[in-house]
CSV table of C-alpha atoms and ligand atoms in Angstrom, one decimal:
chain,number,residue,atom,x,y,z
I,1,UNK,CA,126.9,105.8,64.4
I,2,UNK,CA,124.1,103.3,65.0
I,3,UNK,CA,122.7,105.7,67.6
I,4,UNK,CA,122.0,108.3,64.8
I,5,UNK,CA,120.0,106.0,63.2
I,6,UNK,CA,117.6,105.3,65.9
I,7,UNK,CA,115.8,108.5,65.6
I,8,UNK,CA,115.3,108.3,61.9
I,9,UNK,CA,113.9,104.8,62.5
I,10,UNK,CA,111.5,105.9,65.0
I,11,UNK,CA,110.4,108.9,63.0
I,12,UNK,CA,109.7,106.3,60.1
I,13,UNK,CA,108.0,104.1,62.6
I,14,UNK,CA,105.7,107.2,63.8
I,15,UNK,CA,104.8,108.1,60.2
I,16,UNK,CA,103.8,104.6,59.6
I,17,UNK,CA,101.5,104.5,62.6
I,18,UNK,CA,100.0,107.9,62.0
I,19,UNK,CA,99.5,106.8,58.4
I,20,UNK,CA,97.7,103.5,59.1
I,21,UNK,CA,96.8,103.3,62.8
I,22,UNK,CA,93.4,105.3,62.4
I,23,UNK,CA,94.9,108.8,63.0
I,24,UNK,CA,92.0,110.1,60.7
I,25,UNK,CA,89.1,110.7,63.2
I,26,UNK,CA,85.6,109.7,62.3
I,27,UNK,CA,84.6,113.1,61.4
I,28,UNK,CA,87.5,113.3,59.0
I,29,UNK,CA,89.5,115.6,61.0
I,30,UNK,CA,93.3,114.4,61.6
I,31,UNK,CA,94.1,113.6,65.2
I,32,UNK,CA,96.9,115.6,66.5
I,33,UNK,CA,97.9,113.7,69.6
I,34,UNK,CA,101.0,111.6,69.8
I,35,UNK,CA,101.8,109.6,72.8
I,36,UNK,CA,105.4,108.4,73.3
I,37,UNK,CA,105.2,105.1,75.3
I,38,UNK,CA,108.4,103.4,76.8
I,39,UNK,CA,107.3,99.8,77.5
I,40,UNK,CA,109.8,98.3,79.9
I,41,UNK,CA,109.8,94.5,78.4
I,42,UNK,CA,108.1,91.6,77.4
I,43,UNK,CA,108.9,89.6,80.5
I,44,UNK,CA,105.4,87.9,81.3
I,45,UNK,CA,102.1,87.5,80.1
I,46,UNK,CA,101.1,90.4,82.0
I,47,UNK,CA,103.4,92.6,80.2
I,48,UNK,CA,102.6,91.4,76.8
I,49,UNK,CA,98.7,92.0,77.7
I,50,UNK,CA,99.6,95.7,79.0
I,51,UNK,CA,101.3,96.5,75.8
I,52,UNK,CA,98.1,95.2,73.8
I,53,UNK,CA,95.9,97.2,75.9
I,54,UNK,CA,98.0,100.2,75.2
I,55,UNK,CA,98.0,99.8,71.4
I,56,UNK,CA,94.4,99.0,71.3
I,57,UNK,CA,93.3,102.1,73.5
I,58,UNK,CA,95.5,104.4,71.3
I,59,UNK,CA,93.9,103.3,68.3
I,60,UNK,CA,90.5,103.6,69.6
I,61,UNK,CA,91.2,107.0,70.9
I,62,UNK,CA,92.7,107.8,67.6
I,63,UNK,CA,96.1,108.8,69.0
I,64,UNK,CA,99.4,108.1,67.3
I,65,UNK,CA,101.5,105.9,69.4
I,66,UNK,CA,105.3,105.8,69.4
I,67,UNK,CA,106.3,102.7,71.4
I,68,UNK,CA,109.9,101.5,72.3
I,69,UNK,CA,110.3,98.5,74.2
I,70,UNK,CA,113.4,98.4,76.6
I,71,UNK,CA,113.8,94.7,77.1
I,72,UNK,CA,114.3,95.2,80.9
I,73,UNK,CA,117.0,97.9,80.6
I,74,UNK,CA,116.7,101.0,82.4
I,75,UNK,CA,119.3,102.8,79.8
I,76,UNK,CA,117.0,101.9,76.9
I,77,UNK,CA,114.3,103.5,78.6
I,78,UNK,CA,115.9,106.5,79.3
I,79,UNK,CA,117.0,106.7,75.7
I,80,UNK,CA,113.6,106.3,74.8
I,81,UNK,CA,112.3,109.1,76.7
I,82,UNK,CA,114.8,111.3,75.3
I,83,UNK,CA,113.9,110.6,71.8
I,84,UNK,CA,110.3,111.3,72.7
I,85,UNK,CA,111.3,114.8,73.9
I,86,UNK,CA,113.3,115.2,70.7
I,87,UNK,CA,110.3,114.4,68.7
I,88,UNK,CA,108.1,116.9,71.0
I,89,UNK,CA,105.5,114.0,71.3
I,90,UNK,CA,102.3,115.3,73.2
I,91,UNK,CA,102.6,113.1,76.1
I,92,UNK,CA,105.1,110.8,77.5
I,93,UNK,CA,103.7,107.5,79.1
I,94,UNK,CA,106.1,105.1,80.7
I,95,UNK,CA,106.4,101.9,83.0
I,96,UNK,CA,109.7,102.5,85.0
I,97,UNK,CA,111.4,99.2,85.6
I,98,UNK,CA,112.8,100.4,89.0
I,99,UNK,CA,111.9,103.2,91.0
I,100,UNK,CA,115.2,105.5,91.1
I,101,UNK,CA,117.2,106.9,88.7
I,102,UNK,CA,114.6,108.9,86.7
I,103,UNK,CA,115.1,112.7,88.1
I,104,UNK,CA,117.2,114.0,85.2
I,105,UNK,CA,115.4,112.5,82.2
I,106,UNK,CA,112.2,113.6,83.8
I,107,UNK,CA,113.5,117.1,84.4
I,108,UNK,CA,114.5,117.3,80.6
I,109,UNK,CA,110.8,116.3,79.8
I,110,UNK,CA,109.4,118.8,82.1
I,111,UNK,CA,111.8,121.5,80.6
I,112,UNK,CA,110.5,120.9,77.1
I,113,UNK,CA,107.0,121.1,78.5
I,114,UNK,CA,105.9,117.8,77.8
I,115,UNK,CA,103.6,116.0,80.4
I,116,UNK,CA,104.5,112.5,81.7
I,117,UNK,CA,102.1,109.5,83.1
I,118,UNK,CA,103.4,107.0,85.0
I,119,UNK,CA,101.8,103.6,83.9
I,120,UNK,CA,101.9,100.4,86.2
I,121,UNK,CA,105.0,101.4,88.2
I,122,UNK,CA,105.9,104.2,90.5
I,123,UNK,CA,109.2,106.3,90.9
I,124,UNK,CA,111.1,107.3,93.9
I,125,UNK,CA,111.6,111.2,93.8
I,126,UNK,CA,111.8,114.1,95.8
I,127,UNK,CA,109.8,116.1,93.2
I,128,UNK,CA,106.2,114.9,92.4
I,129,UNK,CA,106.0,117.7,89.7
I,130,UNK,CA,108.1,115.4,87.5
I,131,UNK,CA,104.8,113.5,86.6
I,132,UNK,CA,101.5,114.3,86.0
I,133,UNK,CA,99.8,111.3,87.2
I,134,UNK,CA,100.1,107.5,88.1
I,135,UNK,CA,97.8,104.7,86.6
I,136,UNK,CA,98.4,101.5,87.9
I,137,UNK,CA,97.7,98.9,90.9
I,138,UNK,CA,97.9,99.3,94.4
I,139,UNK,CA,100.7,96.7,95.1
I,140,UNK,CA,100.8,97.3,98.6
I,141,UNK,CA,97.2,96.3,99.0
I,142,UNK,CA,98.0,93.1,96.6
I,143,UNK,CA,100.4,92.2,99.2
I,144,UNK,CA,98.0,92.6,101.9
I,145,UNK,CA,95.5,90.4,100.3
I,146,UNK,CA,98.2,87.8,99.8
I,147,UNK,CA,98.9,88.0,103.5
I,148,UNK,CA,95.4,87.9,104.5
I,149,UNK,CA,94.7,84.7,102.8
I,150,UNK,CA,97.7,83.2,104.3
I,151,UNK,CA,96.4,84.0,107.7
I,152,UNK,CA,92.7,82.8,106.9
I,153,UNK,CA,94.2,79.5,105.4
I,154,UNK,CA,96.6,78.8,108.6
I,155,UNK,CA,93.4,79.5,110.8
I,156,UNK,CA,91.2,76.7,108.7
I,157,UNK,CA,94.1,74.6,108.9
I,158,UNK,CA,94.9,74.9,112.4
I,159,UNK,CA,98.5,75.4,111.5
I,160,UNK,CA,101.0,76.0,114.1
I,161,UNK,CA,103.9,77.1,112.4
I,162,UNK,CA,104.3,77.7,108.4
I,163,UNK,CA,107.6,78.1,106.7
I,164,UNK,CA,107.6,80.8,103.9
I,165,UNK,CA,109.6,80.8,100.6
I,166,UNK,CA,109.2,84.2,98.9
I,167,UNK,CA,110.1,84.5,95.4
I,168,UNK,CA,110.5,88.1,94.7
I,169,UNK,CA,110.0,90.3,91.3
I,170,UNK,CA,112.6,92.6,89.9
I,171,UNK,CA,114.6,94.1,92.7
I,172,UNK,CA,113.6,97.6,93.5
I,173,UNK,CA,110.6,97.8,91.3
I,174,UNK,CA,107.6,99.1,93.1
I,175,UNK,CA,105.4,95.5,92.6
I,176,UNK,CA,108.4,93.7,94.4
I,177,UNK,CA,108.8,96.3,97.0
I,178,UNK,CA,105.2,96.8,98.0
I,179,UNK,CA,104.1,93.1,97.4
I,180,UNK,CA,106.7,92.4,99.9
I,181,UNK,CA,105.7,95.2,102.3
I,182,UNK,CA,102.2,94.6,102.2
I,183,UNK,CA,102.3,90.9,102.9
I,184,UNK,CA,105.1,91.2,105.8
I,185,UNK,CA,102.7,93.8,107.4
I,186,UNK,CA,100.0,91.2,107.5
I,187,UNK,CA,102.2,88.2,108.8
I,188,UNK,CA,105.2,89.5,110.1
I,189,UNK,CA,104.1,89.7,113.6
I,190,UNK,CA,102.1,86.6,113.6
I,191,UNK,CA,104.7,83.9,115.5
I,192,UNK,CA,102.9,81.2,113.3
I,193,UNK,CA,105.0,82.2,110.1
I,194,UNK,CA,108.6,82.3,109.2
I,195,UNK,CA,109.9,83.7,105.9
I,196,UNK,CA,112.9,81.5,105.4
I,197,UNK,CA,114.0,83.0,102.3
I,198,UNK,CA,113.3,85.6,99.9
I,199,UNK,CA,114.9,85.4,96.5
I,200,UNK,CA,115.2,87.3,93.2
I,201,UNK,CA,113.0,85.8,90.4
I,202,UNK,CA,113.1,88.9,88.1
I,203,UNK,CA,109.6,88.4,87.2
I,204,UNK,CA,110.6,85.5,84.8
I,205,UNK,CA,109.1,82.0,84.4
I,206,UNK,CA,113.0,80.8,83.8
I,207,UNK,CA,114.2,82.4,86.9
I,208,UNK,CA,111.1,81.0,88.9
I,209,UNK,CA,112.4,77.5,87.7
I,210,UNK,CA,115.9,78.5,89.1
I,211,UNK,CA,114.9,80.0,92.2
I,212,UNK,CA,112.6,76.8,93.1
I,213,UNK,CA,115.6,74.5,92.3
I,214,UNK,CA,117.8,76.4,94.7
I,215,UNK,CA,115.2,76.4,97.3
I,216,UNK,CA,114.6,72.7,97.1
I,217,UNK,CA,118.4,72.1,97.2
I,218,UNK,CA,118.6,74.3,100.5
I,219,UNK,CA,115.5,73.5,102.2
I,220,UNK,CA,114.0,70.2,100.4
I,221,UNK,CA,110.3,70.1,99.7
I,222,UNK,CA,109.7,69.2,103.4
I,223,UNK,CA,111.2,72.1,104.6
I,224,UNK,CA,109.1,74.6,102.8
I,225,UNK,CA,105.3,75.0,103.6
I,226,UNK,CA,104.3,78.1,101.5
I,227,UNK,CA,105.4,79.5,98.4
I,228,UNK,CA,104.6,83.3,97.9
I,229,UNK,CA,105.7,84.3,94.4
I,230,UNK,CA,105.1,88.0,93.1
I,231,UNK,CA,103.8,87.0,89.7
I,232,UNK,CA,102.3,84.1,87.7
I,233,UNK,CA,105.2,83.6,85.6
I,234,UNK,CA,107.6,82.9,88.2
I,235,UNK,CA,105.0,80.8,90.2
I,236,UNK,CA,104.0,78.6,87.0
I,237,UNK,CA,108.0,78.2,86.6
I,238,UNK,CA,108.3,77.1,90.1
I,239,UNK,CA,105.2,74.8,89.9
I,240,UNK,CA,107.0,72.9,86.9
I,241,UNK,CA,109.9,72.1,89.3
I,242,UNK,CA,108.2,71.3,92.2
I,243,UNK,CA,105.8,68.9,90.6
I,244,UNK,CA,108.7,67.4,88.9
I,245,UNK,CA,110.7,66.8,91.9
I,246,UNK,CA,108.1,65.8,94.8
I,247,UNK,CA,104.6,65.9,93.6
I,248,UNK,CA,103.3,64.4,96.9
I,249,UNK,CA,105.0,67.2,99.0
I,250,UNK,CA,103.8,69.8,96.7
I,251,UNK,CA,100.3,69.0,97.4
I,252,UNK,CA,100.5,70.1,100.9
I,253,UNK,CA,102.3,73.1,99.9
I,254,UNK,CA,100.3,76.4,99.9
I,255,UNK,CA,101.1,78.4,96.9
I,256,UNK,CA,100.4,82.2,96.6
I,257,UNK,CA,100.5,84.0,93.3
I,258,UNK,CA,100.0,87.6,91.7
I,259,UNK,CA,98.5,88.7,88.5
I,260,UNK,CA,95.7,86.2,87.3
I,261,UNK,CA,96.7,85.3,84.0
I,262,UNK,CA,94.7,82.6,82.5
I,263,UNK,CA,97.0,79.7,82.9
I,264,UNK,CA,97.4,80.6,86.8
I,265,UNK,CA,93.6,80.7,87.0
I,266,UNK,CA,93.4,77.3,85.6
I,267,UNK,CA,95.9,76.1,87.8
I,268,UNK,CA,93.9,77.4,91.0
I,269,UNK,CA,90.7,75.6,89.5
I,270,UNK,CA,92.9,72.5,89.1
I,271,UNK,CA,94.0,72.6,92.9
I,272,UNK,CA,97.7,73.3,91.8
I,273,UNK,CA,97.6,76.9,93.2
I,274,UNK,CA,95.9,77.9,96.3
I,275,UNK,CA,95.4,81.7,95.8
I,276,UNK,CA,95.6,84.2,93.0
I,277,UNK,CA,95.9,87.8,93.8
I,278,UNK,CA,94.5,89.8,91.0
I,279,UNK,CA,96.6,92.6,89.1
I,280,UNK,CA,94.9,94.1,85.9
I,281,UNK,CA,97.1,94.7,83.0
I,282,UNK,CA,94.2,96.5,81.1
I,283,UNK,CA,95.3,99.8,82.0
I,284,UNK,CA,95.3,101.4,78.4
I,285,UNK,CA,91.8,102.8,78.8
I,286,UNK,CA,92.4,104.8,81.8
I,287,UNK,CA,95.7,106.1,80.6
I,288,UNK,CA,94.2,107.2,77.0
I,289,UNK,CA,91.4,109.0,79.2
I,290,UNK,CA,94.1,110.9,81.1
I,291,UNK,CA,95.7,111.8,77.9
I,292,UNK,CA,92.5,113.2,76.7
I,293,UNK,CA,91.9,115.3,79.8
I,294,UNK,CA,95.6,116.5,79.9
I,295,UNK,CA,95.8,117.6,76.1
I,296,UNK,CA,92.4,119.5,76.9
I,297,UNK,CA,94.1,121.5,79.5
I,298,UNK,CA,92.5,119.8,82.7
I,299,UNK,CA,94.2,118.6,85.7
I,300,UNK,CA,93.9,114.8,86.0
I,301,UNK,CA,93.8,112.9,89.4
I,302,UNK,CA,97.3,112.1,90.6
I,303,UNK,CA,97.1,108.7,91.3
I,304,UNK,CA,94.5,106.2,89.8
I,305,UNK,CA,94.4,102.5,91.1
I,306,UNK,CA,92.0,100.0,89.1
I,307,UNK,CA,89.7,97.7,91.3
I,308,UNK,CA,91.2,94.3,92.1
I,309,UNK,CA,90.5,91.5,94.3
I,310,UNK,CA,91.7,87.8,94.7
I,311,UNK,CA,90.4,84.3,93.8
I,312,UNK,CA,91.3,81.5,96.1
I,313,UNK,CA,90.5,77.9,97.4
I,314,UNK,CA,88.1,79.3,99.7
I,315,UNK,CA,85.7,80.7,96.6
I,316,UNK,CA,83.3,78.9,94.2
I,317,UNK,CA,85.8,78.3,91.6
I,318,UNK,CA,82.8,77.3,89.2
I,319,UNK,CA,81.6,80.8,89.1
I,320,UNK,CA,82.1,82.4,85.6
I,321,UNK,CA,83.6,85.5,87.2
I,322,UNK,CA,86.5,83.5,88.2
I,323,UNK,CA,88.7,83.8,85.0
I,324,UNK,CA,92.3,85.1,84.0
I,325,UNK,CA,93.4,87.4,81.4
Y,401,GYE,O1,103.0,91.7,88.3
Y,401,GYE,C1,104.5,91.1,86.4
Y,401,GYE,C2,105.2,92.0,85.4
Y,401,GYE,O2,104.5,95.6,87.1
Y,401,GYE,C3,102.4,94.8,87.6
Y,401,GYE,O3,105.4,93.1,86.2
Y,401,GYE,C4,103.8,94.7,86.9
Y,401,GYE,C5,104.2,93.2,87.0
Y,401,GYE,C6,103.4,92.3,86.9
Y,401,GYE,O4,106.3,91.3,84.8
Y,401,GYE,O5,103.9,89.9,85.8
């Protein structure tokens, strides 16, 4: 019964959005483009900033945005995509929580003639025609940057052997897979480094805390030299636990994180984190640019990666360019 109300509710939301989100274009024409957007959750500051970026960019473009938040559940994302197909939105944008399991629903979108843009994360499929374009970070390059920082740091310290604890993001998500792969490709063959454990922190601060507690129980603060965490939320959670448990040992630990939210960059400046690999959440304008091109009948580039870098304790951290989102 509840299910039947969902589309009705979505239609109402759409009407509300198109009525008050500036669908009326400056020239007085009514914008006709409606974007269905399935966001995967609200698990981190990155995700929240990403949602805001999408909302603002749609508004600026004069597009109606039908957004559904899946609270980290793949089934909910599939349901949302099906409702977007039912409403015949012009373009579907979605951020796939994991890489597999999308072929059926994306084939339905293809059959309905609705183009799909993957935003932020990738899918694993034999059929590339199921999506028109991907807009998101090069997560492999991020992992490489994390590894390169660690090699540089080990060189500078003259370290002989470093034991690494890795706190991973959501299992089977693109950032988890590729941040791990890129990192391992840099440090894996160097005998100075051993990954003693890789645990799943699901990109959540609370899980980051939990993981760190378990790692400390297993290895003790003296048994861990490096923490490589796949996002800032988990890093900040882990830091809370570390600093409460053994502040002295924590000071000597090398902490590497990914994202670049303000709290993490502040922690880098305060000497609590050693390296922040950037990953921008501000993907909205690039997505809406693609929507514009696609609805004008153009063939957009298949893959677009924003430019990103990294900040670390090797940099001048008083430089105003060193800031978080
Ligand atoms: O790093 C993390 C978020 O997919 C890039 O998801 C995104 C990741 C980001 O929860 O903070």
